[in-house]
mmCIF file with all atom_site columns, C-alpha atoms in Angstrom:
data_model
loop_
_atom_site.group_PDB
_atom_site.id
_atom_site.type_symbol
_atom_site.label_atom_id
_atom_site.label_alt_id
_atom_site.label_comp_id
_atom_site.label_asym_id
_atom_site.label_entity_id
_atom_site.label_seq_id
_atom_site.pdbx_PDB_ins_code
_atom_site.Cartn_x
_atom_site.Cartn_y
_atom_site.Cartn_z
_atom_site.occupancy
_atom_site.B_iso_or_equiv
_atom_site.pdbx_formal_charge
_atom_site.auth_seq_id
_atom_site.auth_comp_id
_atom_site.auth_asym_id
_atom_site.auth_atom_id
_atom_site.pdbx_PDB_model_num
ATOM 1   C CA . GLU Y 1 1   ? -1.809  2.795   -16.660 1.00 94.00 ? 2   GLU Y CA 1
ATOM 2   C CA . VAL Y 1 2   ? -4.580  1.314   -14.434 1.00 96.00 ? 3   VAL Y CA 1
ATOM 3   C CA . GLN Y 1 3   ? -7.892  2.829   -15.555 1.00 97.00 ? 4   GLN Y CA 1
ATOM 4   C CA . VAL Y 1 4   ? -11.528 1.956   -16.541 1.00 98.00 ? 5   VAL Y CA 1
ATOM 5   C CA . VAL Y 1 5   ? -13.262 3.757   -19.533 1.00 98.00 ? 6   VAL Y CA 1
ATOM 6   C CA . GLU Y 1 6   ? -17.094 3.489   -19.757 1.00 98.00 ? 7   GLU Y CA 1
ATOM 7   C CA . SER Y 1 7   ? -19.131 3.959   -22.960 1.00 97.00 ? 8   SER Y CA 1
ATOM 8   C CA . GLY Y 1 8   ? -22.711 3.398   -24.190 1.00 97.00 ? 9   GLY Y CA 1
ATOM 9   C CA . GLY Y 1 9   ? -24.647 6.110   -22.469 1.00 97.00 ? 10  GLY Y CA 1
ATOM 10  C CA . GLY Y 1 10  ? -27.227 8.048   -24.338 1.00 97.00 ? 11  GLY Y CA 1
ATOM 11  C CA . LEU Y 1 11  ? -30.725 9.378   -24.480 1.00 98.00 ? 12  LEU Y CA 1
ATOM 12  C CA . VAL Y 1 12  ? -33.464 6.483   -24.258 1.00 98.00 ? 13  VAL Y CA 1
ATOM 13  C CA . GLN Y 1 13  ? -37.290 6.627   -23.947 1.00 98.00 ? 14  GLN Y CA 1
ATOM 14  C CA . PRO Y 1 14  ? -39.062 5.276   -20.665 1.00 98.00 ? 15  PRO Y CA 1
ATOM 15  C CA . GLY Y 1 15  ? -39.352 1.675   -21.009 1.00 98.00 ? 16  GLY Y CA 1
ATOM 16  C CA . GLY Y 1 16  ? -36.362 1.382   -23.198 1.00 98.00 ? 17  GLY Y CA 1
ATOM 17  C CA . SER Y 1 17  ? -33.072 -0.430  -22.803 1.00 98.00 ? 18  SER Y CA 1
ATOM 18  C CA . LEU Y 1 18  ? -29.437 0.499   -22.990 1.00 98.00 ? 19  LEU Y CA 1
ATOM 19  C CA . ARG Y 1 19  ? -26.146 -1.535  -22.549 1.00 98.00 ? 20  ARG Y CA 1
ATOM 20  C CA . LEU Y 1 20  ? -23.282 0.131   -20.929 1.00 98.00 ? 21  LEU Y CA 1
ATOM 21  C CA . SER Y 1 21  ? -19.761 -0.996  -21.220 1.00 98.00 ? 22  SER Y CA 1
ATOM 22  C CA . CYS Y 1 22  ? -16.472 -0.628  -19.310 1.00 98.00 ? 23  CYS Y CA 1
ATOM 23  C CA . ALA Y 1 23  ? -13.079 -1.270  -20.690 1.00 98.00 ? 24  ALA Y CA 1
ATOM 24  C CA . ALA Y 1 24  ? -10.370 -1.960  -18.093 1.00 98.00 ? 25  ALA Y CA 1
ATOM 25  C CA . SER Y 1 25  ? -6.608  -1.665  -18.457 1.00 97.00 ? 26  SER Y CA 1
ATOM 26  C CA . GLY Y 1 26  ? -3.626  -2.310  -16.125 1.00 97.00 ? 27  GLY Y CA 1
ATOM 27  C CA . PHE Y 1 27  ? -5.753  -4.832  -14.107 1.00 97.00 ? 28  PHE Y CA 1
ATOM 28  C CA . THR Y 1 28  ? -7.842  -8.009  -14.761 1.00 97.00 ? 29  THR Y CA 1
ATOM 29  C CA . VAL Y 1 29  ? -11.463 -7.373  -14.322 1.00 97.00 ? 30  VAL Y CA 1
ATOM 30  C CA . ARG Y 1 30  ? -12.226 -11.154 -13.242 1.00 97.00 ? 31  ARG Y CA 1
ATOM 31  C CA . ASN Y 1 31  ? -9.839  -10.813 -10.269 1.00 96.00 ? 32  ASN Y CA 1
ATOM 32  C CA . ASN Y 1 32  ? -11.606 -7.840  -8.706  1.00 96.00 ? 33  ASN Y CA 1
ATOM 33  C CA . TYR Y 1 33  ? -15.020 -6.961  -7.361  1.00 96.00 ? 34  TYR Y CA 1
ATOM 34  C CA . MET Y 1 34  ? -16.474 -4.690  -10.029 1.00 97.00 ? 35  MET Y CA 1
ATOM 35  C CA . SER Y 1 35  ? -19.498 -2.418  -9.589  1.00 98.00 ? 36  SER Y CA 1
ATOM 36  C CA . TRP Y 1 36  ? -21.597 0.120   -11.088 1.00 98.00 ? 37  TRP Y CA 1
ATOM 37  C CA . VAL Y 1 37  ? -22.240 3.348   -9.150  1.00 98.00 ? 38  VAL Y CA 1
ATOM 38  C CA . ARG Y 1 38  ? -24.600 6.053   -10.337 1.00 98.00 ? 39  ARG Y CA 1
ATOM 39  C CA . GLN Y 1 39  ? -25.005 9.750   -9.730  1.00 98.00 ? 40  GLN Y CA 1
ATOM 40  C CA . ALA Y 1 40  ? -28.235 11.480  -10.661 1.00 97.00 ? 41  ALA Y CA 1
ATOM 41  C CA . PRO Y 1 41  ? -27.657 15.174  -11.896 1.00 95.00 ? 42  PRO Y CA 1
ATOM 42  C CA . GLY Y 1 42  ? -26.698 17.362  -9.015  1.00 93.00 ? 43  GLY Y CA 1
ATOM 43  C CA . LYS Y 1 43  ? -27.237 14.486  -6.410  1.00 95.00 ? 44  LYS Y CA 1
ATOM 44  C CA . GLY Y 1 44  ? -25.144 12.085  -4.426  1.00 96.00 ? 45  GLY Y CA 1
ATOM 45  C CA . LEU Y 1 45  ? -23.898 8.422   -5.158  1.00 98.00 ? 46  LEU Y CA 1
ATOM 46  C CA . GLU Y 1 46  ? -25.816 5.270   -5.324  1.00 98.00 ? 47  GLU Y CA 1
ATOM 47  C CA . TRP Y 1 47  ? -24.279 1.808   -5.529  1.00 98.00 ? 48  TRP Y CA 1
ATOM 48  C CA . VAL Y 1 48  ? -26.216 -0.057  -8.334  1.00 98.00 ? 49  VAL Y CA 1
ATOM 49  C CA . SER Y 1 49  ? -24.630 -3.541  -8.917  1.00 98.00 ? 50  SER Y CA 1
ATOM 50  C CA . VAL Y 1 50  ? -21.552 -5.689  -8.225  1.00 97.00 ? 51  VAL Y CA 1
ATOM 51  C CA . ILE Y 1 51  ? -20.054 -8.854  -9.887  1.00 97.00 ? 52  ILE Y CA 1
ATOM 52  C CA . TYR Y 1 52  ? -17.819 -10.928 -7.607  1.00 95.00 ? 53  TYR Y CA 1
ATOM 53  C CA . THR Y 1 53  ? -14.629 -12.561 -8.405  1.00 95.00 ? 54  THR Y CA 1
ATOM 54  C CA . GLY Y 1 54  ? -16.451 -15.867 -8.295  1.00 94.00 ? 55  GLY Y CA 1
ATOM 55  C CA . GLY Y 1 55  ? -19.119 -14.507 -10.774 1.00 95.00 ? 56  GLY Y CA 1
ATOM 56  C CA . GLY Y 1 56  ? -21.988 -13.908 -8.269  1.00 95.00 ? 57  GLY Y CA 1
ATOM 57  C CA . THR Y 1 57  ? -23.868 -10.887 -9.042  1.00 97.00 ? 58  THR Y CA 1
ATOM 58  C CA . TYR Y 1 58  ? -25.941 -8.425  -6.824  1.00 96.00 ? 59  TYR Y CA 1
ATOM 59  C CA . TYR Y 1 59  ? -28.226 -5.492  -7.277  1.00 97.00 ? 60  TYR Y CA 1
ATOM 60  C CA . ALA Y 1 60  ? -29.726 -2.501  -5.496  1.00 97.00 ? 61  ALA Y CA 1
ATOM 61  C CA . ASP Y 1 61  ? -33.377 -3.056  -4.872  1.00 97.00 ? 62  ASP Y CA 1
ATOM 62  C CA . SER Y 1 62  ? -34.143 -0.114  -7.181  1.00 97.00 ? 63  SER Y CA 1
ATOM 63  C CA . VAL Y 1 63  ? -32.702 -1.757  -10.162 1.00 98.00 ? 64  VAL Y CA 1
ATOM 64  C CA . LYS Y 1 64  ? -33.154 -5.468  -9.244  1.00 98.00 ? 65  LYS Y CA 1
ATOM 65  C CA . GLY Y 1 65  ? -34.972 -7.384  -12.084 1.00 97.00 ? 66  GLY Y CA 1
ATOM 66  C CA . ARG Y 1 66  ? -34.276 -4.805  -14.703 1.00 98.00 ? 67  ARG Y CA 1
ATOM 67  C CA . PHE Y 1 67  ? -30.525 -4.427  -14.662 1.00 98.00 ? 68  PHE Y CA 1
ATOM 68  C CA . SER Y 1 68  ? -27.987 -7.114  -15.468 1.00 98.00 ? 69  SER Y CA 1
ATOM 69  C CA . ILE Y 1 69  ? -24.272 -6.897  -14.752 1.00 98.00 ? 70  ILE Y CA 1
ATOM 70  C CA . SER Y 1 70  ? -21.828 -9.292  -16.620 1.00 98.00 ? 71  SER Y CA 1
ATOM 71  C CA . ARG Y 1 71  ? -18.134 -9.380  -17.601 1.00 98.00 ? 72  ARG Y CA 1
ATOM 72  C CA . ASP Y 1 72  ? -16.187 -10.714 -20.494 1.00 97.00 ? 73  ASP Y CA 1
ATOM 73  C CA . ASN Y 1 73  ? -12.956 -12.169 -19.378 1.00 96.00 ? 74  ASN Y CA 1
ATOM 74  C CA . SER Y 1 74  ? -11.563 -12.328 -22.795 1.00 97.00 ? 75  SER Y CA 1
ATOM 75  C CA . MET Y 1 75  ? -12.087 -8.716  -23.504 1.00 97.00 ? 76  MET Y CA 1
ATOM 76  C CA . ASN Y 1 76  ? -11.345 -7.571  -19.813 1.00 98.00 ? 77  ASN Y CA 1
ATOM 77  C CA . THR Y 1 77  ? -14.570 -5.647  -19.849 1.00 98.00 ? 78  THR Y CA 1
ATOM 78  C CA . LEU Y 1 78  ? -17.566 -5.067  -17.717 1.00 98.00 ? 79  LEU Y CA 1
ATOM 79  C CA . ASP Y 1 79  ? -21.084 -4.486  -18.910 1.00 98.00 ? 80  ASP Y CA 1
ATOM 80  C CA . LEU Y 1 80  ? -24.386 -3.308  -17.565 1.00 98.00 ? 81  LEU Y CA 1
ATOM 81  C CA . GLU Y 1 81  ? -27.771 -4.353  -19.534 1.00 98.00 ? 82  GLU Y CA 1
ATOM 82  C CA . MET Y 1 82  ? -30.387 -1.817  -18.389 1.00 98.00 ? 83  MET Y CA 1
ATOM 83  C CA . ASN Y 1 83  ? -34.056 -2.658  -19.175 1.00 98.00 ? 84  ASN Y CA 1
ATOM 84  C CA . SER Y 1 84  ? -37.363 -1.235  -18.557 1.00 98.00 ? 85  SER Y CA 1
ATOM 85  C CA . LEU Y 1 85  ? -35.723 2.257   -17.924 1.00 98.00 ? 86  LEU Y CA 1
ATOM 86  C CA . LYS Y 1 86  ? -37.409 4.846   -15.872 1.00 98.00 ? 87  LYS Y CA 1
ATOM 87  C CA . PRO Y 1 87  ? -36.810 8.523   -15.686 1.00 98.00 ? 88  PRO Y CA 1
ATOM 88  C CA . GLU Y 1 88  ? -35.304 8.140   -12.244 1.00 97.00 ? 89  GLU Y CA 1
ATOM 89  C CA . ASP Y 1 89  ? -32.586 5.944   -13.744 1.00 98.00 ? 90  ASP Y CA 1
ATOM 90  C CA . THR Y 1 90  ? -31.255 9.153   -15.299 1.00 98.00 ? 91  THR Y CA 1
ATOM 91  C CA . ALA Y 1 91  ? -27.776 9.511   -13.887 1.00 98.00 ? 92  ALA Y CA 1
ATOM 92  C CA . VAL Y 1 92  ? -24.013 9.310   -14.623 1.00 98.00 ? 93  VAL Y CA 1
ATOM 93  C CA . TYR Y 1 93  ? -23.035 5.756   -14.487 1.00 98.00 ? 94  TYR Y CA 1
ATOM 94  C CA . TYR Y 1 94  ? -19.541 5.041   -13.122 1.00 98.00 ? 95  TYR Y CA 1
ATOM 95  C CA . CYS Y 1 95  ? -17.491 1.772   -13.604 1.00 98.00 ? 96  CYS Y CA 1
ATOM 96  C CA . VAL Y 1 96  ? -15.803 1.115   -10.246 1.00 98.00 ? 97  VAL Y CA 1
ATOM 97  C CA . LYS Y 1 97  ? -13.153 -1.201  -8.955  1.00 98.00 ? 98  LYS Y CA 1
ATOM 98  C CA . GLY Y 1 98  ? -13.715 -2.292  -5.464  1.00 96.00 ? 99  GLY Y CA 1
ATOM 99  C CA . THR Y 1 99  ? -11.276 -3.513  -2.776  1.00 95.00 ? 100 THR Y CA 1
ATOM 100 C CA . ALA Y 1 100 ? -13.086 -6.110  -0.821  1.00 91.00 ? 101 ALA Y CA 1
ATOM 101 C CA . VAL Y 1 101 ? -12.676 -6.590  3.201   1.00 90.00 ? 102 VAL Y CA 1
ATOM 102 C CA . PRO Y 1 102 ? -12.912 -9.983  4.283   1.00 87.00 ? 103 PRO Y CA 1
ATOM 103 C CA . GLY Y 1 103 ? -16.327 -10.468 6.077   1.00 86.00 ? 104 GLY Y CA 1
ATOM 104 C CA . ARG Y 1 104 ? -17.556 -6.912  4.912   1.00 90.00 ? 105 ARG Y CA 1
ATOM 105 C CA . TYR Y 1 105 ? -18.174 -5.430  1.448   1.00 90.00 ? 106 TYR Y CA 1
ATOM 106 C CA . TRP Y 1 106 ? -15.979 -2.937  -0.600  1.00 95.00 ? 107 TRP Y CA 1
ATOM 107 C CA . TYR Y 1 107 ? -14.724 0.476   -0.894  1.00 97.00 ? 108 TYR Y CA 1
ATOM 108 C CA . PHE Y 1 108 ? -14.005 1.983   -4.332  1.00 97.00 ? 109 PHE Y CA 1
ATOM 109 C CA . ASP Y 1 109 ? -10.449 2.621   -5.321  1.00 97.00 ? 110 ASP Y CA 1
ATOM 110 C CA . LEU Y 1 110 ? -10.691 3.299   -9.013  1.00 98.00 ? 111 LEU Y CA 1
ATOM 111 C CA . TRP Y 1 111 ? -13.359 5.131   -10.823 1.00 98.00 ? 112 TRP Y CA 1
ATOM 112 C CA . GLY Y 1 112 ? -13.889 5.769   -14.396 1.00 98.00 ? 113 GLY Y CA 1
ATOM 113 C CA . ARG Y 1 113 ? -15.097 9.312   -15.881 1.00 98.00 ? 114 ARG Y CA 1
ATOM 114 C CA . GLY Y 1 114 ? -18.611 7.900   -16.183 1.00 98.00 ? 115 GLY Y CA 1
ATOM 115 C CA . THR Y 1 115 ? -21.198 7.834   -18.958 1.00 98.00 ? 116 THR Y CA 1
ATOM 116 C CA . LEU Y 1 116 ? -24.493 9.758   -19.084 1.00 98.00 ? 117 LEU Y CA 1
ATOM 117 C CA . VAL Y 1 117 ? -27.732 7.963   -19.290 1.00 98.00 ? 118 VAL Y CA 1
ATOM 118 C CA . THR Y 1 118 ? -30.844 10.053  -19.778 1.00 98.00 ? 119 THR Y CA 1
ATOM 119 C CA . VAL Y 1 119 ? -34.261 8.529   -19.711 1.00 98.00 ? 120 VAL Y CA 1
ATOM 120 C CA . SER Y 1 120 ? -36.790 10.881  -21.102 1.00 97.00 ? 121 SER Y CA 1
ATOM 121 C CA . SER Y 1 121 ? -39.496 11.054  -23.837 1.00 95.00 ? 122 SER Y CA 1
ATOM 122 C CA . GLU Z 2 1   ? -30.416 -0.011  4.989   1.00 95.00 ? 8   GLU Z CA 1
ATOM 123 C CA . ILE Z 2 2   ? -27.915 2.005   6.897   1.00 97.00 ? 9   ILE Z CA 1
ATOM 124 C CA . VAL Z 2 3   ? -28.453 5.910   6.365   1.00 98.00 ? 10  VAL Z CA 1
ATOM 125 C CA . MET Z 2 4   ? -25.217 7.917   6.397   1.00 98.00 ? 11  MET Z CA 1
ATOM 126 C CA . THR Z 2 5   ? -25.791 11.532  7.232   1.00 98.00 ? 12  THR Z CA 1
ATOM 127 C CA . GLN Z 2 6   ? -23.114 14.159  6.432   1.00 98.00 ? 13  GLN Z CA 1
ATOM 128 C CA . SER Z 2 7   ? -22.909 17.697  8.168   1.00 96.00 ? 14  SER Z CA 1
ATOM 129 C CA . PRO Z 2 8   ? -22.765 20.256  7.304   1.00 97.00 ? 15  PRO Z CA 1
ATOM 130 C CA . ALA Z 2 9   ? -24.264 20.272  3.862   1.00 97.00 ? 16  ALA Z CA 1
ATOM 131 C CA . THR Z 2 10  ? -21.964 23.170  2.883   1.00 98.00 ? 17  THR Z CA 1
ATOM 132 C CA . LEU Z 2 11  ? -18.850 24.371  4.681   1.00 97.00 ? 18  LEU Z CA 1
ATOM 133 C CA . SER Z 2 12  ? -17.504 27.901  3.612   1.00 97.00 ? 19  SER Z CA 1
ATOM 134 C CA . LEU Z 2 13  ? -13.904 28.363  4.570   1.00 96.00 ? 20  LEU Z CA 1
ATOM 135 C CA . SER Z 2 14  ? -10.725 30.270  3.496   1.00 96.00 ? 21  SER Z CA 1
ATOM 136 C CA . PRO Z 2 15  ? -7.578  28.757  2.150   1.00 96.00 ? 22  PRO Z CA 1
ATOM 137 C CA . GLY Z 2 16  ? -5.296  27.744  5.085   1.00 96.00 ? 23  GLY Z CA 1
ATOM 138 C CA . GLU Z 2 17  ? -8.204  27.105  7.555   1.00 97.00 ? 24  GLU Z CA 1
ATOM 139 C CA . ARG Z 2 18  ? -8.987  23.816  9.051   1.00 97.00 ? 25  ARG Z CA 1
ATOM 140 C CA . ALA Z 2 19  ? -11.916 21.832  7.770   1.00 98.00 ? 26  ALA Z CA 1
ATOM 141 C CA . ALA Z 2 20  ? -13.976 19.260  9.862   1.00 98.00 ? 27  ALA Z CA 1
ATOM 142 C CA . LEU Z 2 21  ? -16.588 17.149  8.016   1.00 98.00 ? 28  LEU Z CA 1
ATOM 143 C CA . SER Z 2 22  ? -18.883 14.953  9.901   1.00 98.00 ? 29  SER Z CA 1
ATOM 144 C CA . CYS Z 2 23  ? -20.430 11.652  8.984   1.00 98.00 ? 30  CYS Z CA 1
ATOM 145 C CA . ARG Z 2 24  ? -22.960 9.739   11.065  1.00 98.00 ? 31  ARG Z CA 1
ATOM 146 C CA . ALA Z 2 25  ? -24.349 6.366   10.667  1.00 98.00 ? 32  ALA Z CA 1
ATOM 147 C CA . SER Z 2 26  ? -27.824 5.295   11.496  1.00 98.00 ? 33  SER Z CA 1
ATOM 148 C CA . GLN Z 2 27  ? -26.237 2.247   13.206  1.00 97.00 ? 34  GLN Z CA 1
ATOM 149 C CA . SER Z 2 28  ? -22.651 0.920   13.903  1.00 97.00 ? 35  SER Z CA 1
ATOM 150 C CA . VAL Z 2 29  ? -20.564 0.289   10.841  1.00 97.00 ? 36  VAL Z CA 1
ATOM 151 C CA . SER Z 2 30  ? -17.380 -0.357  13.037  1.00 96.00 ? 37  SER Z CA 1
ATOM 152 C CA . SER Z 2 31  ? -14.443 1.103   11.174  1.00 97.00 ? 38  SER Z CA 1
ATOM 153 C CA . TYR Z 2 32  ? -15.749 0.177   7.587   1.00 97.00 ? 39  TYR Z CA 1
ATOM 154 C CA . LEU Z 2 33  ? -15.974 3.804   6.379   1.00 98.00 ? 40  LEU Z CA 1
ATOM 155 C CA . ALA Z 2 34  ? -14.449 5.413   3.320   1.00 98.00 ? 41  ALA Z CA 1
ATOM 156 C CA . TRP Z 2 35  ? -14.232 9.043   2.293   1.00 98.00 ? 42  TRP Z CA 1
ATOM 157 C CA . TYR Z 2 36  ? -14.182 10.281  -1.360  1.00 98.00 ? 43  TYR Z CA 1
ATOM 158 C CA . GLN Z 2 37  ? -13.359 13.803  -3.023  1.00 98.00 ? 44  GLN Z CA 1
ATOM 159 C CA . GLN Z 2 38  ? -15.308 14.840  -6.123  1.00 98.00 ? 45  GLN Z CA 1
ATOM 160 C CA . LYS Z 2 39  ? -14.290 17.961  -7.933  1.00 97.00 ? 46  LYS Z CA 1
ATOM 161 C CA . PRO Z 2 40  ? -16.640 19.564  -10.296 1.00 93.00 ? 47  PRO Z CA 1
ATOM 162 C CA . GLY Z 2 41  ? -16.968 17.586  -13.507 1.00 93.00 ? 48  GLY Z CA 1
ATOM 163 C CA . GLN Z 2 42  ? -14.877 14.889  -12.349 1.00 96.00 ? 49  GLN Z CA 1
ATOM 164 C CA . SER Z 2 43  ? -15.303 11.423  -10.924 1.00 97.00 ? 50  SER Z CA 1
ATOM 165 C CA . PRO Z 2 44  ? -14.946 10.676  -7.127  1.00 98.00 ? 51  PRO Z CA 1
ATOM 166 C CA . ARG Z 2 45  ? -11.511 9.829   -5.710  1.00 98.00 ? 52  ARG Z CA 1
ATOM 167 C CA . LEU Z 2 46  ? -10.886 7.711   -2.842  1.00 98.00 ? 53  LEU Z CA 1
ATOM 168 C CA . LEU Z 2 47  ? -9.208  9.555   0.045   1.00 98.00 ? 54  LEU Z CA 1
ATOM 169 C CA . ILE Z 2 48  ? -9.667  7.277   3.161   1.00 98.00 ? 55  ILE Z CA 1
ATOM 170 C CA . SER Z 2 49  ? -10.519 3.812   3.952   1.00 97.00 ? 56  SER Z CA 1
ATOM 171 C CA . GLY Z 2 50  ? -10.973 1.920   7.261   1.00 96.00 ? 57  GLY Z CA 1
ATOM 172 C CA . ALA Z 2 51  ? -12.061 5.231   8.583   1.00 98.00 ? 58  ALA Z CA 1
ATOM 173 C CA . SER Z 2 52  ? -8.382  6.418   8.982   1.00 98.00 ? 59  SER Z CA 1
ATOM 174 C CA . THR Z 2 53  ? -6.111  5.022   6.313   1.00 98.00 ? 60  THR Z CA 1
ATOM 175 C CA . ARG Z 2 54  ? -5.177  7.324   3.640   1.00 98.00 ? 61  ARG Z CA 1
ATOM 176 C CA . ALA Z 2 55  ? -5.098  6.053   -0.142  1.00 97.00 ? 62  ALA Z CA 1
ATOM 177 C CA . THR Z 2 56  ? -1.937  6.137   -2.089  1.00 96.00 ? 63  THR Z CA 1
ATOM 178 C CA . GLY Z 2 57  ? -0.954  9.673   -3.015  1.00 96.00 ? 64  GLY Z CA 1
ATOM 179 C CA . VAL Z 2 58  ? -3.291  11.451  -0.579  1.00 98.00 ? 65  VAL Z CA 1
ATOM 180 C CA . PRO Z 2 59  ? -1.621  14.430  1.061   1.00 97.00 ? 66  PRO Z CA 1
ATOM 181 C CA . ALA Z 2 60  ? -0.941  14.006  4.973   1.00 98.00 ? 67  ALA Z CA 1
ATOM 182 C CA . ARG Z 2 61  ? -3.301  17.079  5.489   1.00 98.00 ? 68  ARG Z CA 1
ATOM 183 C CA . PHE Z 2 62  ? -6.282  14.757  4.999   1.00 98.00 ? 69  PHE Z CA 1
ATOM 184 C CA . SER Z 2 63  ? -6.996  12.671  8.063   1.00 98.00 ? 70  SER Z CA 1
ATOM 185 C CA . GLY Z 2 64  ? -9.903  10.376  9.143   1.00 98.00 ? 71  GLY Z CA 1
ATOM 186 C CA . SER Z 2 65  ? -11.193 9.445   12.506  1.00 98.00 ? 72  SER Z CA 1
ATOM 187 C CA . GLY Z 2 66  ? -14.031 7.798   14.322  1.00 98.00 ? 73  GLY Z CA 1
ATOM 188 C CA . SER Z 2 67  ? -15.503 4.462   14.804  1.00 98.00 ? 74  SER Z CA 1
ATOM 189 C CA . GLY Z 2 68  ? -19.128 2.977   15.287  1.00 97.00 ? 75  GLY Z CA 1
ATOM 190 C CA . THR Z 2 69  ? -21.655 5.783   14.157  1.00 98.00 ? 76  THR Z CA 1
ATOM 191 C CA . GLU Z 2 70  ? -19.500 8.931   14.360  1.00 98.00 ? 77  GLU Z CA 1
ATOM 192 C CA . PHE Z 2 71  ? -16.863 9.736   11.861  1.00 98.00 ? 78  PHE Z CA 1
ATOM 193 C CA . THR Z 2 72  ? -14.872 12.938  10.991  1.00 98.00 ? 79  THR Z CA 1
ATOM 194 C CA . LEU Z 2 73  ? -12.681 13.853  7.962   1.00 98.00 ? 80  LEU Z CA 1
ATOM 195 C CA . THR Z 2 74  ? -10.449 16.622  8.763   1.00 98.00 ? 81  THR Z CA 1
ATOM 196 C CA . ILE Z 2 75  ? -8.430  18.845  6.330   1.00 98.00 ? 82  ILE Z CA 1
ATOM 197 C CA . SER Z 2 76  ? -5.672  20.500  8.506   1.00 97.00 ? 83  SER Z CA 1
ATOM 198 C CA . SER Z 2 77  ? -5.015  23.471  6.105   1.00 96.00 ? 84  SER Z CA 1
ATOM 199 C CA . LEU Z 2 78  ? -7.176  23.937  3.132   1.00 97.00 ? 85  LEU Z CA 1
ATOM 200 C CA . GLN Z 2 79  ? -5.350  24.249  -0.221  1.00 97.00 ? 86  GLN Z CA 1
ATOM 201 C CA . SER Z 2 80  ? -7.130  25.691  -3.251  1.00 95.00 ? 87  SER Z CA 1
ATOM 202 C CA . GLU Z 2 81  ? -7.377  22.145  -4.885  1.00 96.00 ? 88  GLU Z CA 1
ATOM 203 C CA . ASP Z 2 82  ? -9.232  20.962  -1.884  1.00 97.00 ? 89  ASP Z CA 1
ATOM 204 C CA . PHE Z 2 83  ? -12.376 22.809  -2.485  1.00 95.00 ? 90  PHE Z CA 1
ATOM 205 C CA . ALA Z 2 84  ? -14.838 20.015  -3.627  1.00 97.00 ? 91  ALA Z CA 1
ATOM 206 C CA . VAL Z 2 85  ? -17.498 17.830  -2.393  1.00 98.00 ? 92  VAL Z CA 1
ATOM 207 C CA . TYR Z 2 86  ? -16.840 14.961  -0.084  1.00 98.00 ? 93  TYR Z CA 1
ATOM 208 C CA . TYR Z 2 87  ? -18.747 11.758  0.369   1.00 98.00 ? 94  TYR Z CA 1
ATOM 209 C CA . CYS Z 2 88  ? -18.621 9.173   3.131   1.00 98.00 ? 95  CYS Z CA 1
ATOM 210 C CA . GLN Z 2 89  ? -19.516 5.480   2.472   1.00 98.00 ? 96  GLN Z CA 1
ATOM 211 C CA . GLN Z 2 90  ? -20.132 2.539   4.784   1.00 98.00 ? 97  GLN Z CA 1
ATOM 212 C CA . TYR Z 2 91  ? -19.254 -0.857  3.641   1.00 97.00 ? 98  TYR Z CA 1
ATOM 213 C CA . ASN Z 2 92  ? -20.066 -2.758  6.934   1.00 96.00 ? 99  ASN Z CA 1
ATOM 214 C CA . ASN Z 2 93  ? -23.662 -3.523  6.069   1.00 95.00 ? 100 ASN Z CA 1
ATOM 215 C CA . TRP Z 2 94  ? -25.565 -4.604  2.798   1.00 93.00 ? 101 TRP Z CA 1
ATOM 216 C CA . PRO Z 2 95  ? -26.064 -2.589  0.759   1.00 96.00 ? 102 PRO Z CA 1
ATOM 217 C CA . THR Z 2 96  ? -23.163 -0.321  0.863   1.00 97.00 ? 103 THR Z CA 1
ATOM 218 C CA . THR Z 2 97  ? -24.424 3.291   1.183   1.00 98.00 ? 104 THR Z CA 1
ATOM 219 C CA . PHE Z 2 98  ? -23.218 6.903   0.867   1.00 98.00 ? 105 PHE Z CA 1
ATOM 220 C CA . GLY Z 2 99  ? -23.802 10.058  2.550   1.00 98.00 ? 106 GLY Z CA 1
ATOM 221 C CA . GLN Z 2 100 ? -25.364 12.996  0.713   1.00 97.00 ? 107 GLN Z CA 1
ATOM 222 C CA . GLY Z 2 101 ? -22.041 14.887  0.623   1.00 98.00 ? 108 GLY Z CA 1
ATOM 223 C CA . THR Z 2 102 ? -20.437 17.972  2.035   1.00 98.00 ? 109 THR Z CA 1
ATOM 224 C CA . LYS Z 2 103 ? -19.421 20.997  -0.294  1.00 98.00 ? 110 LYS Z CA 1
ATOM 225 C CA . VAL Z 2 104 ? -16.466 22.717  0.813   1.00 98.00 ? 111 VAL Z CA 1
ATOM 226 C CA . GLU Z 2 105 ? -16.381 25.995  -0.788  1.00 96.00 ? 112 GLU Z CA 1
ATOM 227 C CA . ILE Z 2 106 ? -14.233 29.134  -0.745  1.00 92.00 ? 113 ILE Z CA 1
ATOM 228 C CA . LYS Z 2 107 ? -15.436 31.765  1.862   1.00 91.00 ? 114 LYS Z CA 1
#
């Protein structure tokens, strides 16, 4: 079955760190454009970060310099290292497989169930 | 950053009725527009890409149209399982952005 399963969410204090992980099955992470998309409680969707097939990484301005996306090709997993967390980072974080369009960006054709990150003292 | 504006915020309809959801971009995104459905407590599901191409397994009652800055998701006859929140996403410009969502609720 093609799926992604996130883990690692939890409660963290402002300024703290957390590492999210996403285990993929049924497809190869390194051959796809993999993103993290988040959703604050009761709010809409916000793209956070992407890792390209070639390894390039990109971030939304709201998390640039604080978050780091990576993958483990041997484990077929995707990670998101989150540092200097702020209350406004509180959200469900989804691991998402993207389909890239030549010359453009990606739409998201496979979503995990998400993992909740709560930043609060 | 391109701002995606969805309207209405909430659409109250009865089963069997036709639903038309609007998504407007602050500048042209050509046809690089996707639609997603999210039911309570679930993750989003891709419905439409390229403004009008249904994803695998999406029923034919869902259709997408438009290009440039104006897009519409139409559900021809609402079924009970269609009551959900719908989001549009543009992937023509960096960064990719989503609309704020339209909730389709039972009247």
